[in-house]
Coordinates of C-alpha atoms and ligand atoms in Angstrom, one line a residue:
X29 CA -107.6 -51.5 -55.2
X30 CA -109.4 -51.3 -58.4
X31 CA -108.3 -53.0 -61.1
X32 CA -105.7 -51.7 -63.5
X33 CA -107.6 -51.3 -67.1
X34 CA -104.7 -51.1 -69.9
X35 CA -105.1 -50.1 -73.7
X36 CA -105.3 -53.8 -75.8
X37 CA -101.9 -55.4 -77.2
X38 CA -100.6 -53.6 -80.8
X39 CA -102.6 -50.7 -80.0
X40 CA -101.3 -47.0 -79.0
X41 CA -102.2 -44.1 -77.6
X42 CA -101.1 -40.6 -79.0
X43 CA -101.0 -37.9 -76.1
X44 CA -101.3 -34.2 -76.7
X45 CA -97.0 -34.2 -76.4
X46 CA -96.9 -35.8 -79.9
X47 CA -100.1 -35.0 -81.3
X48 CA -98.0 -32.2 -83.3
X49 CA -96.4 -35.3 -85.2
X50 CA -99.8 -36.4 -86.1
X51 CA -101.0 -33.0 -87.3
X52 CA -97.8 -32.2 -89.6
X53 CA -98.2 -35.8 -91.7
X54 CA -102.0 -35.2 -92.0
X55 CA -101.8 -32.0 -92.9
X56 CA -98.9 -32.9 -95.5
X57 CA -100.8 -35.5 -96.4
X58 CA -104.0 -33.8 -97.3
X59 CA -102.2 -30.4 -98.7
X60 CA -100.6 -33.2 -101.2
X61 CA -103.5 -34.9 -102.0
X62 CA -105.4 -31.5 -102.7
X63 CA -102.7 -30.6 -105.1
X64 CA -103.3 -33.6 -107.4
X65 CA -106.8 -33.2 -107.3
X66 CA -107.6 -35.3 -105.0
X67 CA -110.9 -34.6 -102.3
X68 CA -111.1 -36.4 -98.9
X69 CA -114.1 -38.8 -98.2
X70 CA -115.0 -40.6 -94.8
X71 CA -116.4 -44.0 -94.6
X72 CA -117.7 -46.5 -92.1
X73 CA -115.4 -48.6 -89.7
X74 CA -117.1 -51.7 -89.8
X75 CA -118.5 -53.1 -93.0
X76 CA -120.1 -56.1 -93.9
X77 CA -117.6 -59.2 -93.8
X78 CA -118.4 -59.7 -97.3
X79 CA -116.9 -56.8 -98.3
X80 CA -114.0 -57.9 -97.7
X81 CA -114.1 -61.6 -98.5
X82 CA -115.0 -60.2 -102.2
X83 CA -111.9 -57.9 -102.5
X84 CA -109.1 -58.5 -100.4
X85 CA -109.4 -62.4 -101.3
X86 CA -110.2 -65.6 -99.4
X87 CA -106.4 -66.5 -99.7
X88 CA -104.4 -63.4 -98.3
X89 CA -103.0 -63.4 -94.6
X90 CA -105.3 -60.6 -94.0
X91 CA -108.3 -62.6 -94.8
X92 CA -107.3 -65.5 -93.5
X93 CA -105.4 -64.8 -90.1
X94 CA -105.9 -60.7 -89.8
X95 CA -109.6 -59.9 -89.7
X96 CA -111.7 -58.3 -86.5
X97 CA -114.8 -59.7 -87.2
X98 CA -117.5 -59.0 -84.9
X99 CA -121.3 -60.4 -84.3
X100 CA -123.5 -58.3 -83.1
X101 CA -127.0 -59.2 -82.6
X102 CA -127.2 -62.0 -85.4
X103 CA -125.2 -59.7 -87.7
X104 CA -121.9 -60.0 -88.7
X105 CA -119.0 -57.0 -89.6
X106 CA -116.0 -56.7 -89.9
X107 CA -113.7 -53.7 -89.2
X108 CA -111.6 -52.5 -92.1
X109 CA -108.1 -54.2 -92.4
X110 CA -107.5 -51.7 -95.0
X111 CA -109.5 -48.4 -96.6
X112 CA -110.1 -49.7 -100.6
X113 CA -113.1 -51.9 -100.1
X114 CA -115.1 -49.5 -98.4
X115 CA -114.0 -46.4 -100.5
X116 CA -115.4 -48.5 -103.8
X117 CA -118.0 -49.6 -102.0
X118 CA -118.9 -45.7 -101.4
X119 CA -117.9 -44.8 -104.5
X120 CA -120.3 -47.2 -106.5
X121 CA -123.7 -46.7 -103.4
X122 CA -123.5 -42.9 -103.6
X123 CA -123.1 -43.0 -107.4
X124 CA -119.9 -41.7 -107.9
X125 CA -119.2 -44.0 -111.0
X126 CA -122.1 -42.3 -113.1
X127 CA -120.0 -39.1 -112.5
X128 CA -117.6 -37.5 -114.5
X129 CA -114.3 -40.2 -114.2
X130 CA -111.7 -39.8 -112.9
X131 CA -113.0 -39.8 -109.4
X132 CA -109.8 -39.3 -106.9
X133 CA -110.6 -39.7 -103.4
X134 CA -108.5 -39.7 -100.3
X135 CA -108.8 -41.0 -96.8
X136 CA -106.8 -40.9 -93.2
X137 CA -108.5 -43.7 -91.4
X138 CA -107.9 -46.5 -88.8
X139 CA -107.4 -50.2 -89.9
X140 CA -107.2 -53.1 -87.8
X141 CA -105.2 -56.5 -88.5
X142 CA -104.8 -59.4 -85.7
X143 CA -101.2 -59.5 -86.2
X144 CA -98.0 -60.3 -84.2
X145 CA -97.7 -56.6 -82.8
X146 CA -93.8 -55.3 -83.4
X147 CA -92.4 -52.0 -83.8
X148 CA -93.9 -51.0 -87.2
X149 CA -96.9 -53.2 -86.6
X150 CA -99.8 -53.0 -85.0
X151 CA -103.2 -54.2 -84.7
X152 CA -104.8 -51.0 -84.9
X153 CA -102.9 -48.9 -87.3
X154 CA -103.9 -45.8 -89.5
X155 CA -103.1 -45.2 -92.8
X156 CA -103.6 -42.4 -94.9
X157 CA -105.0 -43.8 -98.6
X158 CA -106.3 -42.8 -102.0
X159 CA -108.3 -44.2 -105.2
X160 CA -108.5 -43.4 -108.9
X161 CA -111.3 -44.7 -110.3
X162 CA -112.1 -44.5 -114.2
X163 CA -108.5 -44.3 -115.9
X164 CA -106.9 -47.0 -117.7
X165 CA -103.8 -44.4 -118.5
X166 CA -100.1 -45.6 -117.1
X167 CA -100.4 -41.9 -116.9
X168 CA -102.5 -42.2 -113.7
X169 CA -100.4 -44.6 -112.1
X170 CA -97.1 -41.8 -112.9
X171 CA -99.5 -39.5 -111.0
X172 CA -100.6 -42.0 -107.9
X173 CA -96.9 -42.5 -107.8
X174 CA -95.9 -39.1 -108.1
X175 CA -98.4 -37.8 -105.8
X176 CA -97.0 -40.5 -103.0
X177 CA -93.2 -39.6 -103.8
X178 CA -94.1 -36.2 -103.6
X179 CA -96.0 -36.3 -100.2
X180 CA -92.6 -38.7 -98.7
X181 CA -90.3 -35.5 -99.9
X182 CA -92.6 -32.7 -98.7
X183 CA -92.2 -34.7 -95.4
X184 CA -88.3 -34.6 -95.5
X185 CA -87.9 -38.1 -95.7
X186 CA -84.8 -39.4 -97.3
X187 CA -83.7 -43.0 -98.6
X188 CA -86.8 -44.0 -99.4
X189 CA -86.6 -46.8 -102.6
X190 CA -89.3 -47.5 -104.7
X191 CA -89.8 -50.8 -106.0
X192 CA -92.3 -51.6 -109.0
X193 CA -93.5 -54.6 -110.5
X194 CA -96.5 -55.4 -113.2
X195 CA -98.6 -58.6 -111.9
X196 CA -101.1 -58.7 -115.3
X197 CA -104.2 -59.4 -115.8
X198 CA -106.3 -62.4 -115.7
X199 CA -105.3 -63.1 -119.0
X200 CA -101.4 -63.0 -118.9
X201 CA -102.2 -64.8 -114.8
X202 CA -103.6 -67.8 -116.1
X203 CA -100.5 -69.0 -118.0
X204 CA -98.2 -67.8 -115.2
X205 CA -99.9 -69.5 -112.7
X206 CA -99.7 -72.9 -114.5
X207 CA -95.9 -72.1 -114.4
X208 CA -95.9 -71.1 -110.7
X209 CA -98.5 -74.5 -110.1
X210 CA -95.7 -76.9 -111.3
X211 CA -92.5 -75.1 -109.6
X212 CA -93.9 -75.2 -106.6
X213 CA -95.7 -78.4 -107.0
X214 CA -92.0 -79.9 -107.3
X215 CA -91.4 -79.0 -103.9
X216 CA -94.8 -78.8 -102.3
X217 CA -93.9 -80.5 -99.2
X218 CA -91.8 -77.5 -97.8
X219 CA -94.0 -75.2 -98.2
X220 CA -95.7 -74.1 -94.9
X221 CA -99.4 -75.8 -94.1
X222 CA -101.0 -72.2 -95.6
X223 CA -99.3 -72.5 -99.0
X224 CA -100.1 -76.0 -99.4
X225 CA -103.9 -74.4 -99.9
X226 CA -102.8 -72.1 -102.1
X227 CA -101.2 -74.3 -104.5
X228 CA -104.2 -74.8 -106.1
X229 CA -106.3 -71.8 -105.5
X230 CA -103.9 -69.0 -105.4
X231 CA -100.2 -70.3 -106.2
X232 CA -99.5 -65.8 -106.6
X233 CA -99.8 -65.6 -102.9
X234 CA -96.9 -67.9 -102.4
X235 CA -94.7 -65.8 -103.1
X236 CA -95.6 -63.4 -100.6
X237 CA -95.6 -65.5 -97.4
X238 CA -93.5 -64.3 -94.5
X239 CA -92.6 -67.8 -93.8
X240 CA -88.8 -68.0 -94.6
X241 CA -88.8 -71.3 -95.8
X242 CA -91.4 -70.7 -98.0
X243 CA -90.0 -67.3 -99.0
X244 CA -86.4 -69.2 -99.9
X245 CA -88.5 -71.9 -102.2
X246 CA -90.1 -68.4 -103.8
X247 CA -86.5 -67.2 -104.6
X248 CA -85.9 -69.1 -107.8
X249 CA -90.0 -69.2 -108.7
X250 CA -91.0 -67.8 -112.2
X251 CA -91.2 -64.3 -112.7
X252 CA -94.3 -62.9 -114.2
X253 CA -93.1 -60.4 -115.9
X254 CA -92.0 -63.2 -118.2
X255 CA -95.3 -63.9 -118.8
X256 CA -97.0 -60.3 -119.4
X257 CA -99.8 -59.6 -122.5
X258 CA -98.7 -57.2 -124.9
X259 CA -100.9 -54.6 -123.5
X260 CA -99.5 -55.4 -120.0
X261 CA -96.2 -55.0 -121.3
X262 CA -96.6 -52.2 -123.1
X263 CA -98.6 -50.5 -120.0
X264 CA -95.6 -51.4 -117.6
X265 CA -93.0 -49.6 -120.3
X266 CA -95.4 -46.1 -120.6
X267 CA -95.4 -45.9 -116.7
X268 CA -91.6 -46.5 -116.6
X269 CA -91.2 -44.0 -119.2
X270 CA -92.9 -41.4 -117.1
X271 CA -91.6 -42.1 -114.2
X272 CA -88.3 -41.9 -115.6
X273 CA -89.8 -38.6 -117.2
X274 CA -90.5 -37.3 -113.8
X275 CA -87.1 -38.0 -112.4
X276 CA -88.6 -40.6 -110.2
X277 CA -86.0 -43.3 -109.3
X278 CA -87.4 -46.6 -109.3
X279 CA -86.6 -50.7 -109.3
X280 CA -88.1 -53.1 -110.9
X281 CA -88.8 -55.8 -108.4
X282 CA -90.3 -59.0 -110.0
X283 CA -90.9 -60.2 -106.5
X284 CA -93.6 -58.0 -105.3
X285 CA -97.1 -59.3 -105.7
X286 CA -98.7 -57.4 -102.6
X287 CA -100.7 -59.0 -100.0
X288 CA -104.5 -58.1 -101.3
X289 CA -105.8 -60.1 -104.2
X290 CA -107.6 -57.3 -105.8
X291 CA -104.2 -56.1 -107.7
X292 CA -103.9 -55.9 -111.8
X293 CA -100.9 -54.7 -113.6
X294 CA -98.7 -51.9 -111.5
X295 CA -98.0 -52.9 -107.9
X296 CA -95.8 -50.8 -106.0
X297 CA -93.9 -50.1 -102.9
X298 CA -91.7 -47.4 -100.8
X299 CA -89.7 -49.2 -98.4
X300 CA -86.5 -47.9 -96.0
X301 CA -84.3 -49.4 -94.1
X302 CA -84.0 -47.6 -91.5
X303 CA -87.1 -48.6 -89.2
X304 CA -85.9 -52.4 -88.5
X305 CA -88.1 -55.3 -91.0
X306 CA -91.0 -53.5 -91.2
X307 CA -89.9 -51.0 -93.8
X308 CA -93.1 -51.1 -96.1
X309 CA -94.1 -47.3 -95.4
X310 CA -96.6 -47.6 -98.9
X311 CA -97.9 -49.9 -100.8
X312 CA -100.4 -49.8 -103.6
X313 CA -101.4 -50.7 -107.5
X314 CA -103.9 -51.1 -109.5
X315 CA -107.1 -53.4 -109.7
X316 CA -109.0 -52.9 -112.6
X317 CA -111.2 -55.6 -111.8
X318 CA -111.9 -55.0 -108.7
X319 CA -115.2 -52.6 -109.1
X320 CA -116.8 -55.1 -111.4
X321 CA -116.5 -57.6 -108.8
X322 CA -118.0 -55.4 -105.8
X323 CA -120.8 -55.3 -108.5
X324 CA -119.8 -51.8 -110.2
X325 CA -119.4 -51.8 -114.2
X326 CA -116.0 -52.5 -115.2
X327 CA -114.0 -49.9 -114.3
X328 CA -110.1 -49.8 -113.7
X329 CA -109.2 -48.0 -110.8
X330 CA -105.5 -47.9 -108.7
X331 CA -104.3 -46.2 -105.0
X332 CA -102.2 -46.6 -102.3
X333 CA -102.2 -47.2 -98.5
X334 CA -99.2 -45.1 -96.7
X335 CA -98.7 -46.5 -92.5
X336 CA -98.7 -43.4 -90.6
X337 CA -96.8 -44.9 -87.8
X338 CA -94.2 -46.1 -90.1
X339 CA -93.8 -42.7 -91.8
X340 CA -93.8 -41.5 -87.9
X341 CA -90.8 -43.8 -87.2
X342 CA -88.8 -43.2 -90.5
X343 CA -89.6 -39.4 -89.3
X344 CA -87.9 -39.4 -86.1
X345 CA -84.8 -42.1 -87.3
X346 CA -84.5 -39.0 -89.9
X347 CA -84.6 -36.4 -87.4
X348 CA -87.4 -34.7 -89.7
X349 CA -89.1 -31.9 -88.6
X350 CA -92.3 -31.3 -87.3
X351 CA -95.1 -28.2 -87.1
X352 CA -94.6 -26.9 -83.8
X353 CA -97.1 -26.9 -81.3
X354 CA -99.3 -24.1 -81.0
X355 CA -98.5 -23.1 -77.0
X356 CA -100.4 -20.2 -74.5
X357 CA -100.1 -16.5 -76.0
X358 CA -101.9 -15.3 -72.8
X359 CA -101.9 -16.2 -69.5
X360 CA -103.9 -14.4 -66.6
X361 CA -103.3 -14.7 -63.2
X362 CA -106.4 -13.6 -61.0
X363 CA -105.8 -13.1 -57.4
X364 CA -109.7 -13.4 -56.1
X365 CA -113.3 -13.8 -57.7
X366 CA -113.1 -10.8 -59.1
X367 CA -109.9 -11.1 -60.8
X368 CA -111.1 -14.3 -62.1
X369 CA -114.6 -12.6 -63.4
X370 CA -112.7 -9.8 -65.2
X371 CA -110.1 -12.7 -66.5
X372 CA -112.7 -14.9 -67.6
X373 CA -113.8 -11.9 -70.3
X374 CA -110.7 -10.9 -71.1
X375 CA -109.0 -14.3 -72.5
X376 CA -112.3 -14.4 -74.2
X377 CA -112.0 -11.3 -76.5
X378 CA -108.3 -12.2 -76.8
X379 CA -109.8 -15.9 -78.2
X380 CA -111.7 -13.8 -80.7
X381 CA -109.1 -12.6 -82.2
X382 CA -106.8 -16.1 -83.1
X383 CA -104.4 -15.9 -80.3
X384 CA -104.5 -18.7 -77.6
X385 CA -105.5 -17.8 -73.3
X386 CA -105.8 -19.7 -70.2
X387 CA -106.5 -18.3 -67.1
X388 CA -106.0 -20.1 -63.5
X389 CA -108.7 -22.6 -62.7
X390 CA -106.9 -23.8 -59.8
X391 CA -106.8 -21.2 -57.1
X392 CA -103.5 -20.8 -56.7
X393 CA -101.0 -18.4 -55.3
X394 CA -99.4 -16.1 -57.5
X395 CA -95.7 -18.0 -57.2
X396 CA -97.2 -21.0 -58.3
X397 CA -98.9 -19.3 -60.8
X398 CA -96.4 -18.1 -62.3
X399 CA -94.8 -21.6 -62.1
X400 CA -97.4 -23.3 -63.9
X401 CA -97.4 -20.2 -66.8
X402 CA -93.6 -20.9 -67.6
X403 CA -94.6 -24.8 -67.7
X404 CA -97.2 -24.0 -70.3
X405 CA -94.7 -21.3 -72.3
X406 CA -97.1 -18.5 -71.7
X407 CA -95.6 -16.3 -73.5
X408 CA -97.7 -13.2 -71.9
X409 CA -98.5 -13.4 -68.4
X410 CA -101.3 -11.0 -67.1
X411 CA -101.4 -10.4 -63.2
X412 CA -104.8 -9.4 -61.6
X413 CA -105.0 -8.1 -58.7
X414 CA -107.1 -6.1 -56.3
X415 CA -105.0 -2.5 -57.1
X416 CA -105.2 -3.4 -60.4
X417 CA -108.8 -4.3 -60.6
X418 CA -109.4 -1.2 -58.6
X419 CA -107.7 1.1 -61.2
X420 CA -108.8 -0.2 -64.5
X421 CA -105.1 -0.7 -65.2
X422 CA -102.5 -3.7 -65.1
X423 CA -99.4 -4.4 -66.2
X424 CA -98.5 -7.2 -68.9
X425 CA -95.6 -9.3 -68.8
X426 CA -93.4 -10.6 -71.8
X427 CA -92.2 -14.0 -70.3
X428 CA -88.8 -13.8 -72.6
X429 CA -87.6 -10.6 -71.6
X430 CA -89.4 -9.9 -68.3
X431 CA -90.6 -6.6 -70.2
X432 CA -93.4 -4.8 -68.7
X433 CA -96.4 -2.7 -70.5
X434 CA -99.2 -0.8 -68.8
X435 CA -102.7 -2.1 -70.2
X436 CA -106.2 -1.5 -70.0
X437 CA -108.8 -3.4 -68.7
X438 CA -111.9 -2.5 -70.7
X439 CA -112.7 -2.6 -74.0
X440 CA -109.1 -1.4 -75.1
X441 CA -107.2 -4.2 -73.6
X442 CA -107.9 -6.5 -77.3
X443 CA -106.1 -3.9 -79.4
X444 CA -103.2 -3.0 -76.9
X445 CA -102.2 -6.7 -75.9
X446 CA -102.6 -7.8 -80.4
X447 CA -100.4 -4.7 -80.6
X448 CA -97.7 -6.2 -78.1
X449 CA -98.4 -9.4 -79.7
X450 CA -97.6 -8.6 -83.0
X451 CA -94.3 -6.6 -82.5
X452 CA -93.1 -9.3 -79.8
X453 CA -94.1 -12.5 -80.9
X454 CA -93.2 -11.4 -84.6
X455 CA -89.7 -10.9 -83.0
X456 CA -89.7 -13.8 -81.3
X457 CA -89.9 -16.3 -84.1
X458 CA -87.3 -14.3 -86.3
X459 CA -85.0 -14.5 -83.7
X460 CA -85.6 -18.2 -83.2
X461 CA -84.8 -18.4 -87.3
X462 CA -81.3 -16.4 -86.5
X463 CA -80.5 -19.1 -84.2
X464 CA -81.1 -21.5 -86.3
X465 CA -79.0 -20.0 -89.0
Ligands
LIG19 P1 -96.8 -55.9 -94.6 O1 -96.1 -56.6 -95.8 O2 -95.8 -55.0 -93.9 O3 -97.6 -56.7 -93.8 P2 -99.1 -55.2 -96.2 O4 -98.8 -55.6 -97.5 O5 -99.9 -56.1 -95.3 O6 -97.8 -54.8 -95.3 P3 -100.9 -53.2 -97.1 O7 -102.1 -54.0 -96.9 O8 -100.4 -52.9 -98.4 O9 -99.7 -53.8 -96.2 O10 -101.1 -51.8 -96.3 C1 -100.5 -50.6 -96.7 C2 -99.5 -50.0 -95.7 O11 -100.1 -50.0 -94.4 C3 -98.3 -50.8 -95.5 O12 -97.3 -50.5 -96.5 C4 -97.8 -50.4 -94.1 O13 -97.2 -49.1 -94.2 C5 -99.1 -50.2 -93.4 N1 -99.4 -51.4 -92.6 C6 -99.9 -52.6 -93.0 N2 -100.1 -53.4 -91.9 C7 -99.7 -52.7 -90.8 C8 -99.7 -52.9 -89.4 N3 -100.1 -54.1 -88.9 N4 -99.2 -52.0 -88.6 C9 -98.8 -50.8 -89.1 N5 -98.8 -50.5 -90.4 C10 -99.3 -51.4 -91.2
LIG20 MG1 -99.5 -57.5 -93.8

């Protein structure tokens, strides 16, 4: 027997029975987007390992433990953990920058992260994302916000919290790293063997480690916002102000400092509880140095990543609703060659015209047929026969009633069977809305 080939750990396939799940949060997600202002823009997969190195940071977990790096003849890449590096990277080769600011962009893309896999994480996930580039408002961070709080509603989701946090700048980060240096220095023989490295280089990371041990020393740790500038201070109370202004309800977490080094000032997430530990459905901020250190002039900039398959989860423990899927309108049932000739033109001008046709591919009988057109919810079924191939004439059959309508089989047959399908199907979905009333 050959051998059995399965789909790699943390990884998952989406078949055509939940795709429908898949279309409803893109197409949220990109209605949302195009609300704000915001237009879509694809990059690469794989960038240069660099890339990375230069914005996520030498001392996160993704760099460190997460990254698919790959060689492939004498050249090394790596493929995205996440979707901001390569957006600014786009942003600043195709020019963008020189453009009128701001530039908002938006992305639905694949990232990939050796982690433990668990429900809620994998190693090939997909996020949908957006940047800001070129505003130093709190105003744009109200609208980044607003736009992902908005996007979470539109999808039904309920319970979501939204915890907020200023991390600085470089400025305010130097003197609150000194404090974070010497209250974990105090106790530097907990921490985990990771930590221990970033005493020195990156003591801010501490504090988000997923060791618990490490996380329980973190507990009683300085807060930054203790430590913020005046205009970092004065940034974090504008935003607070408008989200208050936008009835946005909010937390002030001192503990979050995100996993990515690139963040400056805001840093945000939406978590629930309600899909187990790995409740982080967004997460974002801003990095206003991070274009200037890709190379860019200096240029502040925010986003936000959103985890599809945690919005997917939270979804279905909500019992949210999805678009239906879009099922067989027609369905024609040839009886010979020649049935199957005149079939194959007729589901084609009925194609034309929006509406969705299959015909039998499988030479079988009529009964199972008919069998496989109620599996598919055809909701017309066409019969062809010789008689009715002979007169030019057959009869079409509404599935839901058993109904029956004399049609052509020439030119004529488009208009009568959209007819039927208008009056019928029109029906149909207003009596599916009384039932649900
Ligand atoms: P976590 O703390 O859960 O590891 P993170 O801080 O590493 O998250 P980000 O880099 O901010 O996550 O990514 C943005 C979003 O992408 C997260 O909020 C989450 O919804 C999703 N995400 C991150 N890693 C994974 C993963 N391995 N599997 C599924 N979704 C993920
Ligand atoms: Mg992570």
């Amino acid at each position: 027997m050959a051998l059995k080939i399965t789909r790699p750990q943390g990884t998952e396939d989406v078949t055509p029975k939940s795709i429908n799940k898949w279309y409803t949060i893109e197409k949220v997600a990109r209605d949302t987007a195009e609300s704000f202002g915001f237009h879509e823009i694809r990059v690469p997969t794989f960038e240069s390992t660099d890339l990375f190195l230069r914005s996520v940071g030498e001392t996160t977990d993704v760099v460190q433990k997460e990254m698919y790096t790959v060689k492939a003849k004498e050249t090394e890449f790596t493929l995205r953990p996440e979707g901001t590096a390569g957006t600014i990277r786009a942003l600043l080769q195709n020019g963008m920058l020189n453009d009128a600011l701001p530039q908002k962009v938006f992305y639905i893309l694949s990232c990939f992260r050796h982690e433990r896999p668990q429900a809620g994480r994998l190693r090939e996930f997909h996020q949908f994302g957006l940047e800001m580039a070129g505003s130093q408002s709190p105003a744009a961070d109200a609208e980044v916000i607003s736009l992902a709080k908005t996007l979470l509603d539109r999808l039904g989701l309920k319970n979501i919290a939204l915890n907020i946090n200023s991390i600085g700048c470089p400025k305010c980060r130097s003197e609150y790293h000194k404090a974070l240096r010497s209250y974990f220095a105090a106790r530097e023989d907990e921490l985990c063997d990771t930590c221990k490295t970033r005493l020195e280089k990156n003591p801010m990371r501490i504090l988000d480690c997923k060791s618990p041990v490490c996380g329980d020393i973190g507990k009683d740790a300085p807060v930054i916002l203790d430590y913020l500038c005046d205009d970092c201070s004065s940034h974090f109370e504008t935003l607070k102000k408008y989200l208050t202004g936008l009835s946005i309800e909010y937390t002030v977490n001192p503990r979050i400092v995100r996993g990515l080094d690139y963040y400056t000032k805001t840093v945000f997430e939406f978590v629930t509880t309600d899909i187990g530990a790995q409740g982080t459905v967004c997460g974002g901020g801003r990095y206003d140095g991070l274009i200037e250190q890709l190379g860019g002039n200096p240029t502040p900039a925010l986003g936000f990543g959103m985890g599809i398959e945690r919005l997917l989860l939270t979804m279905e423990s909500q019992g949210c609703e999805f678009l239906e899927q879009k099922t067989c309108d027609l369905y024609i049932a040839p009886m010979d060659a020649d049935g199957t000739q005149k079939a194959l033109t007729l589901v084609q001008s009925v194609r034309s015209e929006g509406y969705q046709a299959e015909l039998d591919l499988m030479n079988r009988g009529i009964k199972a047929q008919m069998k496989y057109a109620n599996k598919i919810g055809a909701k017309f079924v066409l019969v062809l026969g010789e008689n009715e191939l002979e007169s030019g004439t057959a009869n079409l059959k509404f599935m839901k009633t058993g109904e029956q309508f004399p049609v052509h089989l020439d030119e004529r047959f488009i208009t009568e069977f959209g007819d039927l399908a208008i009056q019928f199907l029109f029906d149909d979905i207003l009596d599916d809305l009384k039932e649900e009333m």
